[in-house]
N, CA, C and O of each residue as an XYZ file, in Angstrom:
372
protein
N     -18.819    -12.857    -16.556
C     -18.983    -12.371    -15.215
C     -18.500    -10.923    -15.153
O     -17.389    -10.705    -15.636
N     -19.175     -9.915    -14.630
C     -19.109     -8.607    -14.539
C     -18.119     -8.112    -13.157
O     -18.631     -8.130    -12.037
N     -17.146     -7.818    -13.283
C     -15.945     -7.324    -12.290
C     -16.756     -6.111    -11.462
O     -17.379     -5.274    -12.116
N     -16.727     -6.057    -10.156
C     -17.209     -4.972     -9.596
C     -16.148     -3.796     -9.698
O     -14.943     -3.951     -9.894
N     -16.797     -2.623     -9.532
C     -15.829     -1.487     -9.525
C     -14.875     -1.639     -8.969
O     -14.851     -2.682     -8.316
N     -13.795     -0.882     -8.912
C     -12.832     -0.755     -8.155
C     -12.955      0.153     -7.281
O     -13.357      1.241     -7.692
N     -12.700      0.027     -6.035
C     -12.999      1.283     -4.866
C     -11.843      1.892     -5.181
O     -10.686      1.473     -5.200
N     -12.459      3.254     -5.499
C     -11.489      4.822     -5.224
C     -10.992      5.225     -3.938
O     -11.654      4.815     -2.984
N     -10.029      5.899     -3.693
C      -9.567      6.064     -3.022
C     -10.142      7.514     -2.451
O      -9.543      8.279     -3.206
N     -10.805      8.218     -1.723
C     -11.657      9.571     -1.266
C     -10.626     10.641     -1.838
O     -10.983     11.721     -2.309
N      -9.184     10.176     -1.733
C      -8.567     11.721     -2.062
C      -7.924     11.800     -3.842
O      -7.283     12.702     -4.381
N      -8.321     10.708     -4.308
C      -8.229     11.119     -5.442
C      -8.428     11.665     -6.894
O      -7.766     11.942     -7.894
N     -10.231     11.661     -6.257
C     -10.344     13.138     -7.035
C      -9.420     14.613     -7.001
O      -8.821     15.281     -7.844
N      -9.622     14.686     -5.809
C      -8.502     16.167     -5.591
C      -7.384     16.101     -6.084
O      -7.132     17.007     -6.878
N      -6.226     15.005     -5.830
C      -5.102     14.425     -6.391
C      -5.472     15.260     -7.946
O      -5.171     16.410     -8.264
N      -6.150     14.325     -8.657
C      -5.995     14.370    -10.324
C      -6.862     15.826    -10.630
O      -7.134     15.973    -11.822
N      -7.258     16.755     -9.851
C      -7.833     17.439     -9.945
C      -6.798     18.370     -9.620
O      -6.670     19.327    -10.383
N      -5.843     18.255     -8.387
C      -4.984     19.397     -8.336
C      -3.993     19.224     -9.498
O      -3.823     20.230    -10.188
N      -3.253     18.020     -9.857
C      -2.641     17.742    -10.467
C      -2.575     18.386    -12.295
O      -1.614     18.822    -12.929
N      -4.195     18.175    -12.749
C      -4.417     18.848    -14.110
C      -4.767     20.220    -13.820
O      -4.867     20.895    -14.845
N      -4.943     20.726    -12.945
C      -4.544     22.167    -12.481
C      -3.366     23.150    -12.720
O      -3.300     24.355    -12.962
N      -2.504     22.199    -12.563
C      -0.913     23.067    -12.503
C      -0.343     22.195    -14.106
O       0.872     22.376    -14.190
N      -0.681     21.649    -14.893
C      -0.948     21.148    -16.144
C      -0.689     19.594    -16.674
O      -0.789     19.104    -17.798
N      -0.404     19.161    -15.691
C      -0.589     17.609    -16.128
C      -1.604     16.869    -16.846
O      -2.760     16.776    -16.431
N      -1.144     16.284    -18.031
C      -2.702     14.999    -18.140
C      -2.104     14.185    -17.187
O      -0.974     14.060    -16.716
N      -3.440     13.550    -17.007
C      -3.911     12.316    -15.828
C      -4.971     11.651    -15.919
O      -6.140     11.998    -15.746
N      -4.345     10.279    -16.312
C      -4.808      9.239    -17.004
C      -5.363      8.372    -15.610
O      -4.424      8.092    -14.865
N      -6.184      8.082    -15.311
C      -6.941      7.330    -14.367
C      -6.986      5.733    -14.310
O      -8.063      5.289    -14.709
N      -6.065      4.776    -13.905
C      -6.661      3.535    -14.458
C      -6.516      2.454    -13.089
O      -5.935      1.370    -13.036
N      -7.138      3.060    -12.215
C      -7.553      2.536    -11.127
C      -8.316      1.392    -11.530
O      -7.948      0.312    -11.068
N      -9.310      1.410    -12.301
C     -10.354      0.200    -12.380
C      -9.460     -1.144    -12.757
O      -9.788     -2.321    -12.605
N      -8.115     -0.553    -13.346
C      -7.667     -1.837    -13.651
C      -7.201     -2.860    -12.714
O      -7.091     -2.297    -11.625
N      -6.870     -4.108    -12.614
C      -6.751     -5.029    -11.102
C      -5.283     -5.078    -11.468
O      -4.727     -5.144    -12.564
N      -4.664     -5.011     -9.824
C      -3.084     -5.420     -9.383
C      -2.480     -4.364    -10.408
O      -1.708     -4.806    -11.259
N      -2.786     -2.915    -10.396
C      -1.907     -2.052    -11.272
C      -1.936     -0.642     -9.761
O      -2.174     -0.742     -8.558
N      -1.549      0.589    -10.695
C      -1.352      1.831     -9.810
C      -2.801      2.309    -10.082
O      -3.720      1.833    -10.748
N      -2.670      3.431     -9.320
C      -4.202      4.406    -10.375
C      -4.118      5.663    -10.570
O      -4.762      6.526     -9.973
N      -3.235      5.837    -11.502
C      -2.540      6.800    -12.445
C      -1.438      7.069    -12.469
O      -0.353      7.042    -11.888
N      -2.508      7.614    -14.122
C      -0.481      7.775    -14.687
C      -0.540      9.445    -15.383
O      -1.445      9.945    -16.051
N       0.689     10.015    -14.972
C       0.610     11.417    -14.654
C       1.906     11.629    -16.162
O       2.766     10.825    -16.521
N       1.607     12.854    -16.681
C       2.249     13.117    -17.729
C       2.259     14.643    -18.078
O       1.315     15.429    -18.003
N       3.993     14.961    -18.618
C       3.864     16.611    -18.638
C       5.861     16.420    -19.443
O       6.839     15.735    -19.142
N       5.608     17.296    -20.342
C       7.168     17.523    -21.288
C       7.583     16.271    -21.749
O       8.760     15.921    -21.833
N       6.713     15.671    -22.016
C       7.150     14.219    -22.342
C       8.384     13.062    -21.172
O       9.434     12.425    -21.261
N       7.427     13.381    -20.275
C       8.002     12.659    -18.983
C       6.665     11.828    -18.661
O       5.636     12.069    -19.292
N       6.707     10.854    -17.672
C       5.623     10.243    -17.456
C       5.278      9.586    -16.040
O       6.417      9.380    -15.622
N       4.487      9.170    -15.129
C       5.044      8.945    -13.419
C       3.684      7.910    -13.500
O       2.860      8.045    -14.405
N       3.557      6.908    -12.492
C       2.748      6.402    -12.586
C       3.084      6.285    -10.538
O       4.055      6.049     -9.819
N       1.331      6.682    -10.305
C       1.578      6.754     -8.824
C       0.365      6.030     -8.485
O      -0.619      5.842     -9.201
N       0.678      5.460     -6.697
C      -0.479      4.812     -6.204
C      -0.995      5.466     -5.386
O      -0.103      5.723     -4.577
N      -2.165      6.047     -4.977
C      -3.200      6.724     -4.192
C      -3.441      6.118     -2.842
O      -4.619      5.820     -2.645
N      -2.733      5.904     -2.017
C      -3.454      6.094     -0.481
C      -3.975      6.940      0.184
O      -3.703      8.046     -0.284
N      -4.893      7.025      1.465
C      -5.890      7.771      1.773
C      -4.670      8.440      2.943
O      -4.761      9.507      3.550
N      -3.684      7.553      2.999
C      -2.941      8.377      4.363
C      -1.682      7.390      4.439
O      -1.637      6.226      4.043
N      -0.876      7.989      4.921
C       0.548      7.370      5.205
C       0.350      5.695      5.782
O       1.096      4.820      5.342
N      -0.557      5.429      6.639
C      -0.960      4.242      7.065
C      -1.204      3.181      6.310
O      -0.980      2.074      6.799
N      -1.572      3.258      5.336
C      -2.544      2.470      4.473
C      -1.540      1.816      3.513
O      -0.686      2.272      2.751
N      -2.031      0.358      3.888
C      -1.782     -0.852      2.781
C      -1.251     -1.050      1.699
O      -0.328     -0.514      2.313
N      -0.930     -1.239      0.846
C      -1.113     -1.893     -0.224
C      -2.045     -3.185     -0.529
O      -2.244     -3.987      0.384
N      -2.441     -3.326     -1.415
C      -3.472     -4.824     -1.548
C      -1.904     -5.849     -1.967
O      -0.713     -5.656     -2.210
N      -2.627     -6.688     -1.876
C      -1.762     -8.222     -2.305
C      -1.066     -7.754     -3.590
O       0.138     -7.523     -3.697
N      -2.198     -7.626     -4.759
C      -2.127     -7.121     -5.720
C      -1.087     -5.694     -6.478
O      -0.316     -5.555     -7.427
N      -1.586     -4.960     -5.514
C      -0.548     -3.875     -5.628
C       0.651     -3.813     -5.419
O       1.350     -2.874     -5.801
N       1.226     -5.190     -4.531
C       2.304     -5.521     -3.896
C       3.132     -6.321     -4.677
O       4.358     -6.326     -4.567
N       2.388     -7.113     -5.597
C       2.839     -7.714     -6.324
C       3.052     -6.990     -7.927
O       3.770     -7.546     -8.757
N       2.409     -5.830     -8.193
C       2.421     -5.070     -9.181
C       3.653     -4.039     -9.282
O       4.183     -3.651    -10.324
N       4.099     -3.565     -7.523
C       5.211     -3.146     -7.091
C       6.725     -3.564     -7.738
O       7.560     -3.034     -8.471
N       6.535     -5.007     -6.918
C       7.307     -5.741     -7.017
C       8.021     -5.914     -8.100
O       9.227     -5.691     -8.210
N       7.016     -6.466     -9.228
C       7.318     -6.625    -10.871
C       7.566     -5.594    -11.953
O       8.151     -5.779    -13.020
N       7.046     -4.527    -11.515
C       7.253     -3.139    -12.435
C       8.810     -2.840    -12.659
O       9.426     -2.520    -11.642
N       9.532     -2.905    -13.875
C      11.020     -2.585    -13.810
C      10.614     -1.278    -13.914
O      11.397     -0.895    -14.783
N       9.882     -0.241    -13.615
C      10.187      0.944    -13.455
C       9.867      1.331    -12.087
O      10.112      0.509    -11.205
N       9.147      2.925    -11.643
C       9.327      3.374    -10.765
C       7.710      3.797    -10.750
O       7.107      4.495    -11.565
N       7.159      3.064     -9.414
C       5.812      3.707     -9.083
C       5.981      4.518     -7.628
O       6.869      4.106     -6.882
N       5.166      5.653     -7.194
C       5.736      6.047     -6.388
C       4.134      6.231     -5.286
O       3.172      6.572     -5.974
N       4.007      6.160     -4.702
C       2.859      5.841     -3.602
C       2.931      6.980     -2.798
O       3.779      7.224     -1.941
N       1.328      8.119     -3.372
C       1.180      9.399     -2.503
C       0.071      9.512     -2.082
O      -0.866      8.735     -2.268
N       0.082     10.886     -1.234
C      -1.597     10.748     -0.338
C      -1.978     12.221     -0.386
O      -2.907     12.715      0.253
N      -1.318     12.746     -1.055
C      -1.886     14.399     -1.606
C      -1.438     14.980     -2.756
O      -0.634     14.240     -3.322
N      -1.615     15.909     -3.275
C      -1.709     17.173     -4.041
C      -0.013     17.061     -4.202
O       0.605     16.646     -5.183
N       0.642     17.676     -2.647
C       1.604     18.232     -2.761
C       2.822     16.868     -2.875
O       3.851     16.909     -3.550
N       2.406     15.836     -2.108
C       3.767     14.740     -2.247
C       3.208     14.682     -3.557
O       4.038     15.508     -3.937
N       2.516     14.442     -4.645
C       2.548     14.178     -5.778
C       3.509     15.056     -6.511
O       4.326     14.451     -7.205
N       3.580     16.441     -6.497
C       3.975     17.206     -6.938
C       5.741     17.131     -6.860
O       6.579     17.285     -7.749
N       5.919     16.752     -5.040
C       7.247     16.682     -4.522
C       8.132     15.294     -5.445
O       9.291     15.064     -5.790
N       6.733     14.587     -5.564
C       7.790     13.349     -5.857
C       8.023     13.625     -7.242
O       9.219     13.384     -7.404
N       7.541     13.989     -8.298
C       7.812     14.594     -9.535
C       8.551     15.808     -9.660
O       8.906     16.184    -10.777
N       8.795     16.397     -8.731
C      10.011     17.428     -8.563
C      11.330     16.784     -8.538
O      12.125     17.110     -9.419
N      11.565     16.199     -7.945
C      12.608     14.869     -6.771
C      13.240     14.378     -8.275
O      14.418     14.436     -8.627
N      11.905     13.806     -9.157
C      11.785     12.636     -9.903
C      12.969     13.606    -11.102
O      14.026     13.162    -11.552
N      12.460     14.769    -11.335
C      12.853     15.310    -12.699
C      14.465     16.292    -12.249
O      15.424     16.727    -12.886
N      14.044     16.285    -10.860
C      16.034     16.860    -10.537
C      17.058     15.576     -9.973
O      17.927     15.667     -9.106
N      16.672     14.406    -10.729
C      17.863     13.505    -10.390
C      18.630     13.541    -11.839
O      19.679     12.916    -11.998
């Protein structure tokens, strides 16, 4: 049985687009089920963030439960710049 796509989120092209701009790789793995959708990397550091369209917005069941279980740190943004902020934040603790 063939899994339908995974719906993208509208702003995350720009996200991974501003993001490998200022020099990050950015690994895309949205299609995967009950995970983040991407994982961001630079000096041998690594961030794995979830894409909402706006402060409002959900999590799926899935994502909630992917939250939940991750012993690390996913961090849930909706632009360019909180991406940036939270990897600033992330690397001056």
């Amino acid at each position: 049985m063939l899994r339908r796509a995974a719906k993208v989120d509208v702003n995350q092209p720009e996200i991974v687009a501003g993001l490998r701009k200022v020099g990050f790789s950015v690994l895309i793995i949205s299609q995967l089920k009950n995970c983040c959708d991407i994982v961001v990397g630079k000096d041998g550091r690594n961030w794995l963030l979830e894409i909402k369209p706006n402060a409002k917005a959900k999590l799926t069941e899935g994502e909630v439960k992917f939250h939940e279980n991750w012993k690390g740190t996913v961090y849930i943004v909706t632009s360019v710049e909180e991406a940036l902020e939270v990897i600033k934040n992330d690397l001056n603790k």
